Coordinates of C-alpha atoms in Angstrom, one line a residue:
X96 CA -133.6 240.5 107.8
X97 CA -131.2 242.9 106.1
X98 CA -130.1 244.4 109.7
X99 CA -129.2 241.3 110.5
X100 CA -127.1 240.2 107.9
X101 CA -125.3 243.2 108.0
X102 CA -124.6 242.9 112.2
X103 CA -123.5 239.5 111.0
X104 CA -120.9 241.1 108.5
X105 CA -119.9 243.1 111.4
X106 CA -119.3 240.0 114.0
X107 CA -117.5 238.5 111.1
X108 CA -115.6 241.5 109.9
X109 CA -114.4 242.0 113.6
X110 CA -113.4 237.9 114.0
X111 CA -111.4 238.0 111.1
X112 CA -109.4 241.7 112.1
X113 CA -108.9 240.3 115.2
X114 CA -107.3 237.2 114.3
X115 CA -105.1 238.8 111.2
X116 CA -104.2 241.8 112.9
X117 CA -104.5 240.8 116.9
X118 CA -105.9 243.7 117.8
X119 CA -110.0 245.0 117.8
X120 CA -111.1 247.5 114.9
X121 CA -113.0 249.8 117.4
X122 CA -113.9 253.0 115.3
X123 CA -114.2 253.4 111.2
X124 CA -114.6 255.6 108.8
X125 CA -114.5 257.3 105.8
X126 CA -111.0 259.0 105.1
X127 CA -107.9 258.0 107.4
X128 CA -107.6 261.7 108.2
X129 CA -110.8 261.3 110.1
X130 CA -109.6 258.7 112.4
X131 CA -106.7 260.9 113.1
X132 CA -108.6 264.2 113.9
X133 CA -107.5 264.9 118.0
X134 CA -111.4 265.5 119.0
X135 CA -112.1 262.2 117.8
X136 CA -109.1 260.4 119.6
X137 CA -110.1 262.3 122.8
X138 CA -113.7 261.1 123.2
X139 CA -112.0 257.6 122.2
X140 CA -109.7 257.5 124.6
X141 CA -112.3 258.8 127.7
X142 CA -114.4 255.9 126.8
X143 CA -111.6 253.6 126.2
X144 CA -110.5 254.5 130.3
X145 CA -113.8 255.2 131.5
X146 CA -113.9 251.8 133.3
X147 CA -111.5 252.6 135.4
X148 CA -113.1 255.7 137.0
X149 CA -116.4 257.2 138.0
X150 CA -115.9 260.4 138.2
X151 CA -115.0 261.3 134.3
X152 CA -111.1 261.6 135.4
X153 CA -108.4 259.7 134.5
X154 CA -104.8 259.6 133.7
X155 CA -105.1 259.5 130.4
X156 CA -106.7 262.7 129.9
X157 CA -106.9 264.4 133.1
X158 CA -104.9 267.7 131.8
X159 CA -106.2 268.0 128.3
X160 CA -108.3 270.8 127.3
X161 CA -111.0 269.1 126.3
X162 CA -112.3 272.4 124.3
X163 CA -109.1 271.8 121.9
X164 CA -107.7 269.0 122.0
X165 CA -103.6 268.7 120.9
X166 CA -101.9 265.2 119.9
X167 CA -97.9 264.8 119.4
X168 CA -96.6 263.7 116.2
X169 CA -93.3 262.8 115.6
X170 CA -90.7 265.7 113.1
X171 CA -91.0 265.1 109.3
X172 CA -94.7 263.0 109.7
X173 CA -97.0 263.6 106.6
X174 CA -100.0 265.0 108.0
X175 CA -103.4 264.8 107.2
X176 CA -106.4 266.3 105.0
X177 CA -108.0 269.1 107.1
X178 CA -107.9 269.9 110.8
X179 CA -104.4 270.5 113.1
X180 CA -102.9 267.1 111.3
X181 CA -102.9 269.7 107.9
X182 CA -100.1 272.1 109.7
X183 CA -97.2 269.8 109.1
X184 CA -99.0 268.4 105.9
X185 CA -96.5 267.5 102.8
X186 CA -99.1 268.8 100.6
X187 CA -98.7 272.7 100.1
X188 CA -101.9 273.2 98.7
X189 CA -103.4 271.3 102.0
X190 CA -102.0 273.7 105.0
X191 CA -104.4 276.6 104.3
X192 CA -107.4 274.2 105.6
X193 CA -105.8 273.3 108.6
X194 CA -107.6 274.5 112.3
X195 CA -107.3 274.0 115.7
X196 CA -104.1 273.4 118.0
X197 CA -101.4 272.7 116.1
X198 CA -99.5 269.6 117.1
X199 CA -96.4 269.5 119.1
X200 CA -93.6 268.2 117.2
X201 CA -91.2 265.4 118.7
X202 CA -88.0 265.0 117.6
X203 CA -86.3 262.0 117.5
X204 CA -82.7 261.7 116.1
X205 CA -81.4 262.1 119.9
X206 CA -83.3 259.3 121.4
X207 CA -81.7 260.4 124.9
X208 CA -83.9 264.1 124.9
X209 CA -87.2 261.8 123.6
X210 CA -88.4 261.5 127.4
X211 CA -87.9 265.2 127.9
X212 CA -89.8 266.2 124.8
X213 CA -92.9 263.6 125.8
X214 CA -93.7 264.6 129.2
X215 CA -93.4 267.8 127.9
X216 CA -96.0 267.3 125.5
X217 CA -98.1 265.6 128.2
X218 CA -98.0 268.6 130.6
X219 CA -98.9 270.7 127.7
X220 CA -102.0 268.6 127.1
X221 CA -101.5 266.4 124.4
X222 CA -103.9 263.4 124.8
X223 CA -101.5 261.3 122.4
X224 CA -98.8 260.6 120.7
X225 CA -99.1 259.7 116.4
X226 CA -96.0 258.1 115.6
X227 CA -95.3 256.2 112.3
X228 CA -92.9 253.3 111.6
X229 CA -92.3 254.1 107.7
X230 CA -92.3 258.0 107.5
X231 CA -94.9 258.4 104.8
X232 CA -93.3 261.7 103.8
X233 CA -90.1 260.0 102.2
X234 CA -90.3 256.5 103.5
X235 CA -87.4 257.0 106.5
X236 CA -87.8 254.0 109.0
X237 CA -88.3 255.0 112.7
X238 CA -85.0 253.5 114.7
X239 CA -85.2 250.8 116.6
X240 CA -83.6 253.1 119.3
X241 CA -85.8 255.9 119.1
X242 CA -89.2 253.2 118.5
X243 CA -88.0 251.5 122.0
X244 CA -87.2 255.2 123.8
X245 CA -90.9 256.6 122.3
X246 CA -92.4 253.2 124.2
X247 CA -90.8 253.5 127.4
X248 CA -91.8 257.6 127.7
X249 CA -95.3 257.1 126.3
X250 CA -95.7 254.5 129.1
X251 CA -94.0 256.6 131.8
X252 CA -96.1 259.7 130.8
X253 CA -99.3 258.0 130.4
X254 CA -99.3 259.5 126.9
X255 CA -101.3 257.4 124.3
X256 CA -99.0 255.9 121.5
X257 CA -101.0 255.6 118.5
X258 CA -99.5 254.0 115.2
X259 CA -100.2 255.5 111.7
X260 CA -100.4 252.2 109.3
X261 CA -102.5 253.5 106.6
X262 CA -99.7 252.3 104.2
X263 CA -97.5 250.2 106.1
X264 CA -100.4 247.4 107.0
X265 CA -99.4 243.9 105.1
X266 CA -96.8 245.3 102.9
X267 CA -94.2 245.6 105.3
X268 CA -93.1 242.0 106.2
X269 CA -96.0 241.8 109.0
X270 CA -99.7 242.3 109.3
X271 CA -99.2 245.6 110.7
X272 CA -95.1 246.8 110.5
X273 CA -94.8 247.9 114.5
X274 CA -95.2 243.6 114.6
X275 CA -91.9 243.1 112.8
X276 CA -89.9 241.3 115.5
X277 CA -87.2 244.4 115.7
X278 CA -89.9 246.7 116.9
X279 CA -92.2 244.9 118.8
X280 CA -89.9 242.9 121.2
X281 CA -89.8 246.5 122.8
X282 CA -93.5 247.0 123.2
X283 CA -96.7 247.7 121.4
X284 CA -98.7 250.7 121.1
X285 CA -102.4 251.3 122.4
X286 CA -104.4 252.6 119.2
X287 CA -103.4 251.7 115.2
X288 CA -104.7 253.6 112.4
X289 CA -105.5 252.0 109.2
X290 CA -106.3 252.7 105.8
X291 CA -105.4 252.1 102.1
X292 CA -104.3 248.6 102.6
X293 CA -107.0 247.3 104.7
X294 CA -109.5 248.7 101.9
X295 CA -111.3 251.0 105.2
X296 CA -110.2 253.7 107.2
X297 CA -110.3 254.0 111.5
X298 CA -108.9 252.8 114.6
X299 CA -107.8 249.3 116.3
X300 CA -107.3 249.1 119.6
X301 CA -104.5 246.8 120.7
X302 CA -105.4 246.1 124.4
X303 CA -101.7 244.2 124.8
X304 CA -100.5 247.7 124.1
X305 CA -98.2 250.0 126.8
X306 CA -101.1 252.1 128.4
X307 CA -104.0 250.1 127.1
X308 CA -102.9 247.0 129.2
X309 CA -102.9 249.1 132.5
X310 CA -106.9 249.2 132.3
X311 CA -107.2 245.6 133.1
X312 CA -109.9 244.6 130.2
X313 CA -108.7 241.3 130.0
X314 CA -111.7 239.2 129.2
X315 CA -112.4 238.8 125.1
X316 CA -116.2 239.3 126.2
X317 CA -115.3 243.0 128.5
X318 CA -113.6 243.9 125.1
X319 CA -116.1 243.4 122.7
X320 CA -118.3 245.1 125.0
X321 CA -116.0 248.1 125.2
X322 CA -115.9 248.5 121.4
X323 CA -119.9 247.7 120.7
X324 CA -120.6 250.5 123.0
X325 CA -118.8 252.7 120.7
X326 CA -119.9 251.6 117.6
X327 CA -123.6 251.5 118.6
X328 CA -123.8 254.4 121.1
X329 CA -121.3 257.0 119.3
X330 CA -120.3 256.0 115.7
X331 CA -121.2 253.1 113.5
X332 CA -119.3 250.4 112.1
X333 CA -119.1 251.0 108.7
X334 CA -121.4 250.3 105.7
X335 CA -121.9 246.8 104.1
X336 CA -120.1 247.1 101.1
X337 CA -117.1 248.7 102.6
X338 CA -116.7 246.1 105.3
X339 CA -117.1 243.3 102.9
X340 CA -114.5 244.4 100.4
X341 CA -111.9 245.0 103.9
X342 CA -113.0 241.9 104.6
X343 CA -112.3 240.2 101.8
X344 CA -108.9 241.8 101.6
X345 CA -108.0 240.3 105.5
X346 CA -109.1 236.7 104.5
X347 CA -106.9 236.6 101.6
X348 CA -103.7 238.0 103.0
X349 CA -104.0 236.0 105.6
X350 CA -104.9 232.8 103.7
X351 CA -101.9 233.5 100.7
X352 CA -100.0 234.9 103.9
X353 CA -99.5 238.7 102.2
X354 CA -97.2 239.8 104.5
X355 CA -94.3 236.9 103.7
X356 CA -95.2 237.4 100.1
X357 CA -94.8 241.2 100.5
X358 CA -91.1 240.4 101.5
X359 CA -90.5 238.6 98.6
X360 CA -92.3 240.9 96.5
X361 CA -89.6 243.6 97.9
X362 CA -86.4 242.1 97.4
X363 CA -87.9 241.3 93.6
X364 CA -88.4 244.8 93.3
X365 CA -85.6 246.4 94.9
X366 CA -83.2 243.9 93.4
X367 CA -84.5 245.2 90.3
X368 CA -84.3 249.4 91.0
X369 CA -80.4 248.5 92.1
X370 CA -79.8 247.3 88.9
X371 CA -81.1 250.4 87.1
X372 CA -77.6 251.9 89.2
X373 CA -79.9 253.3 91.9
X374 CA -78.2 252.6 95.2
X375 CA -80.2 250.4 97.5
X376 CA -79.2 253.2 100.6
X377 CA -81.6 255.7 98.2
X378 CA -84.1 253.5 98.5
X379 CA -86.6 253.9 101.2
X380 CA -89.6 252.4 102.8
X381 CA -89.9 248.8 103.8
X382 CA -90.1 245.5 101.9
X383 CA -93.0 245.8 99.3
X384 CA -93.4 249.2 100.1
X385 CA -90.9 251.4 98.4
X386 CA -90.2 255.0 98.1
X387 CA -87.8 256.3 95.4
X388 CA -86.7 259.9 94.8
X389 CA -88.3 261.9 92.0
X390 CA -84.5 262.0 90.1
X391 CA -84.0 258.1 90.7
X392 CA -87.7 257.1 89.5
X393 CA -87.3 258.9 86.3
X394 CA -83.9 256.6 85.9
X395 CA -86.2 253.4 85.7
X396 CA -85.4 252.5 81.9
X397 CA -89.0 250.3 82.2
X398 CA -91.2 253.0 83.0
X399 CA -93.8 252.5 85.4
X400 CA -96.1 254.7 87.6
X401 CA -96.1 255.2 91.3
X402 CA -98.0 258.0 93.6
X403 CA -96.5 261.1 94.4
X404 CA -95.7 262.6 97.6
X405 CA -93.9 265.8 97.1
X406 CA -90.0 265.1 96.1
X407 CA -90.5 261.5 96.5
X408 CA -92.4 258.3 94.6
X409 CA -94.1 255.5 96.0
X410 CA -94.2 252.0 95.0
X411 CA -97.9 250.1 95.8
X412 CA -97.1 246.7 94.1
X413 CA -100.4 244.0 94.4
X414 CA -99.9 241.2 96.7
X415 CA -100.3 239.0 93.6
X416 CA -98.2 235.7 93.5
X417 CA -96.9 236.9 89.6
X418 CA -94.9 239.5 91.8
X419 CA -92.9 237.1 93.2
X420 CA -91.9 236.1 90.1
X421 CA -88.3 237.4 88.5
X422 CA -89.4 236.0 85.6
X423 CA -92.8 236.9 85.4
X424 CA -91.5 240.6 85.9
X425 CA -89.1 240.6 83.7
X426 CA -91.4 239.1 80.8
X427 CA -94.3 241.3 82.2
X428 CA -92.7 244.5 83.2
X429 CA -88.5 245.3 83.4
X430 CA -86.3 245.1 80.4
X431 CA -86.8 244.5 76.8
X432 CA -88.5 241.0 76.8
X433 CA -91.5 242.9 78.3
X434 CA -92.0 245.1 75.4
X435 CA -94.0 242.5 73.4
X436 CA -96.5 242.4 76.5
X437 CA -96.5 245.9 77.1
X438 CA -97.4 246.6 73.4
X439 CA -100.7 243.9 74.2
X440 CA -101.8 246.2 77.1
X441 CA -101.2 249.3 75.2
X442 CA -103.6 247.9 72.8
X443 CA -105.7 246.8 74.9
X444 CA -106.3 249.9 76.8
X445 CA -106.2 252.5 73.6
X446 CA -109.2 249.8 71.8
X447 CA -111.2 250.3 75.4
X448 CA -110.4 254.6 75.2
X449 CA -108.5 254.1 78.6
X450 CA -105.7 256.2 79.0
X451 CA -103.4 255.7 83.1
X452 CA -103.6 259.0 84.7
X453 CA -100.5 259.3 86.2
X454 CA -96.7 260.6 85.2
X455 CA -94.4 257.8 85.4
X456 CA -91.2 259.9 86.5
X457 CA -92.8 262.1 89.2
X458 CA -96.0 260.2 89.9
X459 CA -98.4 263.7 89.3
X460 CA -101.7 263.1 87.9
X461 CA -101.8 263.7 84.2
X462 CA -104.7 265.5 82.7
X463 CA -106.3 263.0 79.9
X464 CA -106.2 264.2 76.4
X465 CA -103.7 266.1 76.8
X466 CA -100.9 263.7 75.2
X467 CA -101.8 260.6 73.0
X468 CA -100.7 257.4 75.2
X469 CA -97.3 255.6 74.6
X470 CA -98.0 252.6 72.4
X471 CA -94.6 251.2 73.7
X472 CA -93.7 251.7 77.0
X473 CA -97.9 252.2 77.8
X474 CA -97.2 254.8 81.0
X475 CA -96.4 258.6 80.0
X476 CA -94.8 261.5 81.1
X477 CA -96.3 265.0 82.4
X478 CA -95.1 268.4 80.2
X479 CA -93.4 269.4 83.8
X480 CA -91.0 266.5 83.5
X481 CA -91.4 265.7 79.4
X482 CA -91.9 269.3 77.8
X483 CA -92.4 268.4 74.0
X484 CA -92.7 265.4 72.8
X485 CA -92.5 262.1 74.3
X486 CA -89.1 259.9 74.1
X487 CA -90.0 256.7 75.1
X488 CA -87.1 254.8 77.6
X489 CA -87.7 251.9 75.8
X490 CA -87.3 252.8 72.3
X491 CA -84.1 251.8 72.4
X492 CA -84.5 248.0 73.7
X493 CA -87.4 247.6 70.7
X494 CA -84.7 247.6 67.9

């Protein structure tokens, strides 16, 4: 009975993906960084193109040394947690763990040399190519230019494009951003990876996508069949409890239609930052999701906390309706009217022995105990950016 309830979550998980997202969660697991490993991509990518040969060959991965295998990713990309990925990761402490080929490194700032540099990597052996529409680094959005020149070569080459979406699913204006009308009049890619904002990690396989649709799996049934074979022969889907909480997630943004909201959420937000006197051409990422400099974040006069990534800061605002709200945020959050409810959750979380964890200038994880919280302004400061005692930002409004 329990097995099939949870092959019933799966057929379920999978209708809803596929509907939200238009394209079939093929492979998942536990950390994005596995779903971008180049072994795993590989095997994926044989069995994606095995039904169009025999014999094992194919065009996709004819050349590549199957003993260690090599993917593309395009200059400044973040990397990943362990394996080749962790060469070019924007963690320092990261790079030491980091094995195998190391990938080849596309630039593209010359879109006209972009050709050159894929079928290089192709003849080389690199099996794909990771790209990423929001640079997760520092939030830099790929060019249209350069998004419609990657297509064309990846589809000349044969080269496998494969997105990187771990952050950029739902908050970007789109239920994946390569979907925004700018970049996908010029084409889709073959494989996305997904992540944080799905609530589960792994691969989708859009079968619309530049190299995917020259295999001819046309029929819905052929292309569940495809992806079952994978998940029951070589991987499984993913436990209960993590596909029901990903599921969960899909039905509501698509049923409060997260992506439009996200939009909104964005121009709230950014409106906001540009009156703090931050520029809005300092201001990166897309819609909802925002990346501001260290420097700029710790100009915010309402503090609040984002994640670091090196010299940067992200922004991961919910997908609540509130957010949509200017005055909701400004009652809630920005300026001096929100002090009153910022003193109620400093309260609240100092009665319940809950202190945030997190700097609110540079986003660094902030070792508890170590400074009492701020009653006013409820976020804190790390003794890297703060050495001594605390001045709150909002002292000043509270007079």
């Amino acid at each position: 009975m329990l097995q099939h309830h949870i092959h019933d979550i799966g057929d379920q998980y999978r209708n809803a993906f596929r509907r939200f997202f238009t394209a079939e969660p093929i492979s998942l697991h536990g950390h994005v960084s596995d779903a971008s490993s180049p072994a795993l991509l590989t095997s994926l990518i044989s069995h994606l193109a095995s039904s169009l040969s025999t014999s094992g060959s194919n065009s996709f991965v004819g050349k590549v040394d199957k003993a260690n295998p090599c993917v593309a990713i395009l200059e400044g990309s973040y990397g990943a947690g362990y394996g080749p990925l962790a060469y070019n990761s924007v963690l320092e402490f990261v790079r030491p763990l980091a094995n195998g080929r190391k990938p080849i490194v596309v630039k593209v700032h010359n879109a006209a040399k972009i050709d050159g540099q894929i079928r290089k990597a192709k003849q080389t052996g690199c099996v794909a190519l990771i790209a990423e529409i929001v640079r997760a680094r520092d939030g830099v959005v790929v060019s249209q230019t350069a998004w419609k020149h990657l297509l064309r070569a990846c589809e000349k080459h044969n080269l496998v494009l494969v997105v990187d979406e771990a952050l950029t699913a739902i908050r970007c204006g789109a239920p994946f951003a390569h979907q925004l009308p700018q970049f996908q009049r010029h084409g889709l890619p073959d494989l996305v990876l997904f992540g944080k904002a799905v609530k589960t990690n792994g691969i989708a396989v859009d079968w619309r996508g530049i190299n995917m649709q020259k295999l001819g799996i046309d029929d819905p049934e052929e292309r569940l069949f495809v992806a079952l074979q994978w998940q029951e022969r070589l991987t499984e889907m993913a436990p209960a409890a993590s596909l029901l909480t990903s599921w969960g997630t899909i039905l509501l943004a698509e049923k409060e239609q997260w992506p439009q909201r996200a939009c909104a959420i964005g121009r709230l937000l950014r409106d906001t930052i540009e009156s703090e006197g931050i520029k809005s051409s300092r201001i990166g990422g897309l819609h909802s999701l925002i990346y501001l400099r260290v420097q700029d974040q710790a100009r915010i006069t309402s503090p609040v906390m984002g994640a670091n990534a090196g010299k940067v800061v992200r922004w991961f605002p919910t997908m609540d309706a509130v957010m949509t709200s200017k005055e909701e945020l400004r009652t809630k959050i920005f300026g001096s009217t929100s002090i009153a409810h910022r003193r109620d959750v400093s309260a609240y979380l100092i009665s319940k022995g809950v202190q945030l964890g997190f700097c609110s200038r540079c986003g660094q994880a902030v070792e508890a105990g170590l400074r009492p919280p701020c009653q006013l302004c409820v976020v804190g400061t790390c003794e890297d950016c703060e050495p001594g005692e605390h001045a709150c930002p909002m002292e000043a409004m509270s007079r």
